[in-house]
Amino acid sequence: MENVPRPAEELAVLDRELARIDARRAQLLARRSYLLALLTPQRPVAPQPPQPPRAPAAWPAARAPETSPPSVQNALLALGGVLLTIAAIAFTVVSWGSMGIGGRSLVLGSVTAAALAAPALLLRRALTSTAEAVGALALVLTVLDAYALHRVALPDTDPLGYTAAVCAVLAAGWAAYGLLLDRLRTPLPAAVLTAQLPLPLWALAAGASQVTFAWALLATAVADIAVALWTKPEPARSVAGVTAWVAGGWALLIAGGLSVAAGSPFDAARPGALLLAGAGVALFVAVRVPGVAIAGALVAGLAATVATGGVLRPSVPLSWAVVGYLLCGAALLTAVRAPLPRAAVRGLCTAAGSVVTLAVLWTLPSVTLTLLGPVSQVDDIWSGAPGSAREATGTDPGWSAMATAPLVLLIAAGLLALAYGRLPASWRPAALSGATGLGWAAVLVLPAALDLGYATAVATGLVTTAGALALAVYAHLPSAPRRPDPAVLPAVSTTALICALAGAAGVSPLSLATETTTLVTLGVLLALFCGAAVALNAAVTGTGTGDDTEATPAARTAFLARSFQAVLACLAVVTAVALLCALCASAGLAREHVALVVLAVPAAGALLGARLRRHPVALPTELTAAGAGLLALGLAAGSPETVALVLALCAVVAAGTALRPDRRPAAGYLAAALFVLATWVRLYASDVATPEAYTLPVTVPALVVGVLRRRGDPEASSWTAYGPGLAATLLPSLAAAWGDTHWLRPLALGIAALAVTLVGARLRLQALLVLGGAVLALDTLHELAPYIVQVVGALPRWLPPALAGLLLLAVGATYERRLNDARRLRESLGRMR
């Protein structure tokens, strides 16, 4: 019995099911479009009955249109409105036949009345989009009517005053028109935008001062705020909110500029009053509108700070004016206890932070000059102590205007320290780090700000460096009685270390004025770096040496302490090199002799590395000490003999380091390279120009190493064992032989290449056979080249092409045989080692 339907019947069943699914989908889509139309505001749509089921299409569905009908409709309406507007402007402003301005005004007024009345009729017929287009045209026509009225009836009136009055009338009229036809979305926003002009234009027409003009802008902003807070139409409220920020911000900027540029407290009081009024308005907005609470409170805080500080500024010097602004900004922090919304409090605190930040940025030139100014005096080393700390910087940065820089930095540091307990946990590391850095900078710039003596400036630099190092070390000591919170420890210790490094970099060039100061300063810095590195070793031991990849505070602290210890150890090496050079210069040694003395640092670094072995500080210390060898080469650059000696001594240090198994590969290769360089430099100093004198000292040890390598590893390739050594001599000698007109070098090279080839053939070593044979062939070709040229010159001109043709025929005739011979030769070479 067969229950499976036949293919034709099954296909018919599938077609019926697909048709039913398509019909149901069409019904659902129609219902969805109807519901969306109901939810869309101001776009009534008549109910649509469900569509009857449609049969399945026999052909693929047509391509979907790229634009929807509403989009096309709106585009056409907008284009029509623009064209009509352009036509109206041309009709009014330019001309139309012989009709005068009066006639054109009459026609334009009639058209305007009709355009204003048409949207009401169109809205009754549910033609909303058309009504919007005609309404927008009507608004433009009212502007043209005002222009025509000025040309016809009031030609002698003040343009600014007339424009202000017209803007006020138009704003009121458009607002009434928009409220009357509340389904139109254009009139009310247009009225709000036009309302921005009357007060500022009246102020300009009356010749008012900048303060009065700013008051007009602020009053306009207040009106915009009222519209945004207490009106219902959403488009008008949004536009009013934007214009309020623009007008109010413009007014506050004008008042702020006048307050800063005022020459007396009375002159600063007028814009100050406007700033305080603006601050009150902004704070009111911050309290009433949660969405802009932070921005409003920020503007209020900044305006109040500029207003109060501006009144104090004309009575004091500039340096103290900055302190006044800073204190006024700091007073905003009392808002944390005010009965204000939390967002408003955050905005006021942000304003206070902005004022503090600007004050700190004002002190940056003094800090920068304190650190980098002494670098300009490097050319006058040991020329005598300057008269004061300011003179030591080598420039006159206007210290009288920045005399209060230390006070500003101390106030900023104190504010950050006081705010530490009230800040979120994520902000506390930054606050404590900032307080640390600002306090260090305040002490650092104090001598220059107060114009103290040179010795005081140097002592201050050393004290600040020592204090920063002590804080960095103290933060990592596990036995510290008041150790910082582990969450802020990395930030505080890192900031302290950076301050210490910056202080050391600043006091070092500052100490170059006198010999004694230089030696004492470098000695103190060396003791500080060594002591801090040793002290951090206790921190590393106390916190353990577990895996640094573990996400535990102890592991992170230990990793940070080890990193600091490595940095301090490297700085100790650099300082030791500088101190050693200073001592040699004080003793009157020549540069070549100083270079030899400096080599004691790499030797000491190698010995210390052997003592520390696998300690994390060992490798950075050795590498830094090895860098002193480059300094020694630079010092000995004028004497080739000394350069050779320096290279040889560096090679000895590297060879000694290579005795350690963990340093053997890198140090061994470095020692070999340094010995070779030392030999070459010494030969160059002795005016030796023979290339074999440079290459043979490399080839002989390389071949010895190759023999030892083959004994230990018989499977090693001959190219690896003997190739570099042979190439080091054969190739340079071959290059020299091709340019040598004498017969001795080519003969000696040919004999040596023949010997290498025979040894390679006897021992079945591929490298010797190929290199020796290639060099022998090229050397022979060089010797026979003149005779070959003579023979070729004596032959007829047609003979070389004929010989070439015959050669090609011969090669073509015996191609297969030559391939077999080449294959056998390759296999024979491949069996060699």
PDB file of C-alpha atoms in Angstrom, residues 163-312:
ATOM      1  CA  THR A 163      15.233  95.757  12.898  1.00  0.00           C
ATOM      2  CA  ALA A 164      14.946  95.314  16.660  1.00  0.00           C
ATOM      3  CA  ALA A 165      11.332  96.462  16.647  1.00  0.00           C
ATOM      4  CA  VAL A 166      10.487  94.297  13.657  1.00  0.00           C
ATOM      5  CA  CYS A 167      12.089  91.255  15.295  1.00  0.00           C
ATOM      6  CA  ALA A 168      10.039  91.841  18.459  1.00  0.00           C
ATOM      7  CA  VAL A 169       6.807  92.202  16.469  1.00  0.00           C
ATOM      8  CA  LEU A 170       7.567  89.203  14.288  1.00  0.00           C
ATOM      9  CA  ALA A 171       8.482  87.052  17.290  1.00  0.00           C
ATOM     10  CA  ALA A 172       5.227  87.954  19.027  1.00  0.00           C
ATOM     11  CA  GLY A 173       3.194  87.488  15.857  1.00  0.00           C
ATOM     12  CA  TRP A 174       4.770  84.165  14.968  1.00  0.00           C
ATOM     13  CA  ALA A 175       4.295  82.945  18.529  1.00  0.00           C
ATOM     14  CA  ALA A 176       0.570  83.849  18.422  1.00  0.00           C
ATOM     15  CA  TYR A 177       0.270  82.276  14.989  1.00  0.00           C
ATOM     16  CA  GLY A 178       1.956  79.090  16.202  1.00  0.00           C
ATOM     17  CA  LEU A 179      -0.275  78.890  19.275  1.00  0.00           C
ATOM     18  CA  LEU A 180      -3.365  79.455  17.116  1.00  0.00           C
ATOM     19  CA  LEU A 181      -2.378  76.758  14.639  1.00  0.00           C
ATOM     20  CA  ASP A 182      -0.726  74.425  17.137  1.00  0.00           C
ATOM     21  CA  ARG A 183      -0.358  71.650  14.588  1.00  0.00           C
ATOM     22  CA  LEU A 184       2.266  73.647  12.686  1.00  0.00           C
ATOM     23  CA  ARG A 185       5.792  72.974  13.927  1.00  0.00           C
ATOM     24  CA  THR A 186       7.637  75.897  12.316  1.00  0.00           C
ATOM     25  CA  PRO A 187       6.203  79.157  13.760  1.00  0.00           C
ATOM     26  CA  LEU A 188       7.055  78.661  17.445  1.00  0.00           C
ATOM     27  CA  PRO A 189      10.747  77.693  16.962  1.00  0.00           C
ATOM     28  CA  ALA A 190      11.068  80.543  14.455  1.00  0.00           C
ATOM     29  CA  ALA A 191       9.579  82.909  17.030  1.00  0.00           C
ATOM     30  CA  VAL A 192      12.075  81.759  19.657  1.00  0.00           C
ATOM     31  CA  LEU A 193      15.007  82.278  17.291  1.00  0.00           C
ATOM     32  CA  THR A 194      13.783  85.730  16.273  1.00  0.00           C
ATOM     33  CA  ALA A 195      13.272  86.701  19.899  1.00  0.00           C
ATOM     34  CA  GLN A 196      17.038  86.502  20.421  1.00  0.00           C
ATOM     35  CA  LEU A 197      17.597  89.713  18.450  1.00  0.00           C
ATOM     36  CA  PRO A 198      15.451  92.560  19.864  1.00  0.00           C
ATOM     37  CA  LEU A 199      17.295  93.288  23.124  1.00  0.00           C
ATOM     38  CA  PRO A 200      20.878  93.022  21.744  1.00  0.00           C
ATOM     39  CA  LEU A 201      19.907  95.079  18.673  1.00  0.00           C
ATOM     40  CA  TRP A 202      18.275  97.772  20.818  1.00  0.00           C
ATOM     41  CA  ALA A 203      21.430  97.906  22.930  1.00  0.00           C
ATOM     42  CA  LEU A 204      23.557  98.366  19.808  1.00  0.00           C
ATOM     43  CA  ALA A 205      21.157 100.954  18.394  1.00  0.00           C
ATOM     44  CA  ALA A 206      21.326 102.941  21.614  1.00  0.00           C
ATOM     45  CA  GLY A 207      25.148 102.893  21.600  1.00  0.00           C
ATOM     46  CA  ALA A 208      25.263 101.023  24.908  1.00  0.00           C
ATOM     47  CA  SER A 209      28.473  99.803  26.504  1.00  0.00           C
ATOM     48  CA  GLN A 210      29.693  96.223  26.404  1.00  0.00           C
ATOM     49  CA  VAL A 211      28.334  95.604  29.879  1.00  0.00           C
ATOM     50  CA  THR A 212      24.867  96.758  28.820  1.00  0.00           C
ATOM     51  CA  PHE A 213      25.060  94.608  25.715  1.00  0.00           C
ATOM     52  CA  ALA A 214      26.013  91.634  27.897  1.00  0.00           C
ATOM     53  CA  TRP A 215      23.039  92.404  30.196  1.00  0.00           C
ATOM     54  CA  ALA A 216      20.796  92.335  27.125  1.00  0.00           C
ATOM     55  CA  LEU A 217      22.152  88.932  26.186  1.00  0.00           C
ATOM     56  CA  LEU A 218      21.691  87.649  29.739  1.00  0.00           C
ATOM     57  CA  ALA A 219      18.098  88.917  29.812  1.00  0.00           C
ATOM     58  CA  THR A 220      17.470  87.143  26.532  1.00  0.00           C
ATOM     59  CA  ALA A 221      18.920  83.966  28.005  1.00  0.00           C
ATOM     60  CA  VAL A 222      16.639  84.278  31.029  1.00  0.00           C
ATOM     61  CA  ALA A 223      13.634  84.595  28.723  1.00  0.00           C
ATOM     62  CA  ASP A 224      14.796  81.519  26.829  1.00  0.00           C
ATOM     63  CA  ILE A 225      15.095  79.605  30.106  1.00  0.00           C
ATOM     64  CA  ALA A 226      11.544  80.603  31.016  1.00  0.00           C
ATOM     65  CA  VAL A 227      10.311  79.352  27.652  1.00  0.00           C
ATOM     66  CA  ALA A 228      12.239  76.111  28.032  1.00  0.00           C
ATOM     67  CA  LEU A 229      10.922  75.482  31.555  1.00  0.00           C
ATOM     68  CA  TRP A 230       7.312  76.644  31.421  1.00  0.00           C
ATOM     69  CA  THR A 231       5.997  76.093  27.894  1.00  0.00           C
ATOM     70  CA  LYS A 232       4.566  72.917  26.455  1.00  0.00           C
ATOM     71  CA  PRO A 233       5.435  72.768  22.716  1.00  0.00           C
ATOM     72  CA  GLU A 234       8.481  70.537  22.519  1.00  0.00           C
ATOM     73  CA  PRO A 235      10.225  72.032  19.434  1.00  0.00           C
ATOM     74  CA  ALA A 236      10.111  75.517  20.922  1.00  0.00           C
ATOM     75  CA  ARG A 237      11.438  74.268  24.275  1.00  0.00           C
ATOM     76  CA  SER A 238      14.382  72.525  22.632  1.00  0.00           C
ATOM     77  CA  VAL A 239      15.288  75.578  20.573  1.00  0.00           C
ATOM     78  CA  ALA A 240      14.938  77.817  23.628  1.00  0.00           C
ATOM     79  CA  GLY A 241      17.268  75.560  25.614  1.00  0.00           C
ATOM     80  CA  VAL A 242      19.971  75.825  22.967  1.00  0.00           C
ATOM     81  CA  THR A 243      19.613  79.575  22.525  1.00  0.00           C
ATOM     82  CA  ALA A 244      19.736  80.054  26.298  1.00  0.00           C
ATOM     83  CA  TRP A 245      23.169  78.411  26.446  1.00  0.00           C
ATOM     84  CA  VAL A 246      24.394  80.458  23.477  1.00  0.00           C
ATOM     85  CA  ALA A 247      23.131  83.836  24.694  1.00  0.00           C
ATOM     86  CA  GLY A 248      24.074  83.240  28.322  1.00  0.00           C
ATOM     87  CA  GLY A 249      27.510  81.923  27.442  1.00  0.00           C
ATOM     88  CA  TRP A 250      28.157  84.897  25.174  1.00  0.00           C
ATOM     89  CA  ALA A 251      27.164  87.300  27.941  1.00  0.00           C
ATOM     90  CA  LEU A 252      29.387  85.583  30.509  1.00  0.00           C
ATOM     91  CA  LEU A 253      32.364  85.556  28.154  1.00  0.00           C
ATOM     92  CA  ILE A 254      32.030  89.288  27.539  1.00  0.00           C
ATOM     93  CA  ALA A 255      31.695  89.998  31.245  1.00  0.00           C
ATOM     94  CA  GLY A 256      34.616  87.700  32.087  1.00  0.00           C
ATOM     95  CA  GLY A 257      36.884  89.476  29.616  1.00  0.00           C
ATOM     96  CA  LEU A 258      35.893  92.884  30.981  1.00  0.00           C
ATOM     97  CA  SER A 259      36.469  91.698  34.555  1.00  0.00           C
ATOM     98  CA  VAL A 260      39.951  90.400  33.804  1.00  0.00           C
ATOM     99  CA  ALA A 261      40.923  93.554  31.879  1.00  0.00           C
ATOM    100  CA  ALA A 262      39.465  96.017  34.416  1.00  0.00           C
ATOM    101  CA  GLY A 263      41.863  98.636  35.717  1.00  0.00           C
ATOM    102  CA  SER A 264      40.222  99.256  39.087  1.00  0.00           C
ATOM    103  CA  PRO A 265      37.912  97.428  41.518  1.00  0.00           C
ATOM    104  CA  PHE A 266      35.060  99.744  40.516  1.00  0.00           C
ATOM    105  CA  ASP A 267      35.500  98.900  36.827  1.00  0.00           C
ATOM    106  CA  ALA A 268      35.557  95.192  37.705  1.00  0.00           C
ATOM    107  CA  ALA A 269      32.429  95.488  39.866  1.00  0.00           C
ATOM    108  CA  ARG A 270      30.083  96.164  36.916  1.00  0.00           C
ATOM    109  CA  PRO A 271      30.940  93.032  34.933  1.00  0.00           C
ATOM    110  CA  GLY A 272      31.272  91.224  38.257  1.00  0.00           C
ATOM    111  CA  ALA A 273      27.646  91.945  39.045  1.00  0.00           C
ATOM    112  CA  LEU A 274      26.640  90.507  35.678  1.00  0.00           C
ATOM    113  CA  LEU A 275      28.785  87.431  36.321  1.00  0.00           C
ATOM    114  CA  LEU A 276      27.155  86.884  39.701  1.00  0.00           C
ATOM    115  CA  ALA A 277      23.715  87.279  38.150  1.00  0.00           C
ATOM    116  CA  GLY A 278      24.655  84.768  35.476  1.00  0.00           C
ATOM    117  CA  ALA A 279      25.992  82.427  38.156  1.00  0.00           C
ATOM    118  CA  GLY A 280      22.674  82.644  39.972  1.00  0.00           C
ATOM    119  CA  VAL A 281      20.743  81.877  36.785  1.00  0.00           C
ATOM    120  CA  ALA A 282      23.006  78.934  35.952  1.00  0.00           C
ATOM    121  CA  LEU A 283      22.684  77.545  39.486  1.00  0.00           C
ATOM    122  CA  PHE A 284      18.898  77.901  39.265  1.00  0.00           C
ATOM    123  CA  VAL A 285      18.921  75.889  36.054  1.00  0.00           C
ATOM    124  CA  ALA A 286      21.201  73.299  37.671  1.00  0.00           C
ATOM    125  CA  VAL A 287      18.715  72.842  40.509  1.00  0.00           C
ATOM    126  CA  ARG A 288      15.607  72.747  38.313  1.00  0.00           C
ATOM    127  CA  VAL A 289      16.878  70.683  35.351  1.00  0.00           C
ATOM    128  CA  PRO A 290      18.664  67.477  36.414  1.00  0.00           C
ATOM    129  CA  GLY A 291      19.878  66.757  32.884  1.00  0.00           C
ATOM    130  CA  VAL A 292      22.125  69.829  32.802  1.00  0.00           C
ATOM    131  CA  ALA A 293      22.814  70.081  36.523  1.00  0.00           C
ATOM    132  CA  ILE A 294      26.557  69.435  36.283  1.00  0.00           C
ATOM    133  CA  ALA A 295      27.080  71.818  33.346  1.00  0.00           C
ATOM    134  CA  GLY A 296      24.958  74.554  34.937  1.00  0.00           C
ATOM    135  CA  ALA A 297      26.726  74.291  38.285  1.00  0.00           C
ATOM    136  CA  LEU A 298      30.105  74.311  36.522  1.00  0.00           C
ATOM    137  CA  VAL A 299      29.235  77.544  34.705  1.00  0.00           C
ATOM    138  CA  ALA A 300      27.896  79.043  37.944  1.00  0.00           C
ATOM    139  CA  GLY A 301      31.059  78.196  39.848  1.00  0.00           C
ATOM    140  CA  LEU A 302      33.389  79.579  37.184  1.00  0.00           C
ATOM    141  CA  ALA A 303      31.349  82.791  36.816  1.00  0.00           C
ATOM    142  CA  ALA A 304      31.298  83.387  40.573  1.00  0.00           C
ATOM    143  CA  THR A 305      35.055  82.778  40.795  1.00  0.00           C
ATOM    144  CA  VAL A 306      35.843  85.218  37.982  1.00  0.00           C
ATOM    145  CA  ALA A 307      33.497  87.826  39.490  1.00  0.00           C
ATOM    146  CA  THR A 308      34.952  87.751  43.005  1.00  0.00           C
ATOM    147  CA  GLY A 309      38.542  87.329  41.899  1.00  0.00           C
ATOM    148  CA  GLY A 310      38.175  90.117  39.339  1.00  0.00           C
ATOM    149  CA  VAL A 311      37.304  92.644  42.032  1.00  0.00           C
ATOM    150  CA  LEU A 312      40.459  91.723  43.986  1.00  0.00           C
TER     151      LEU A 312
END
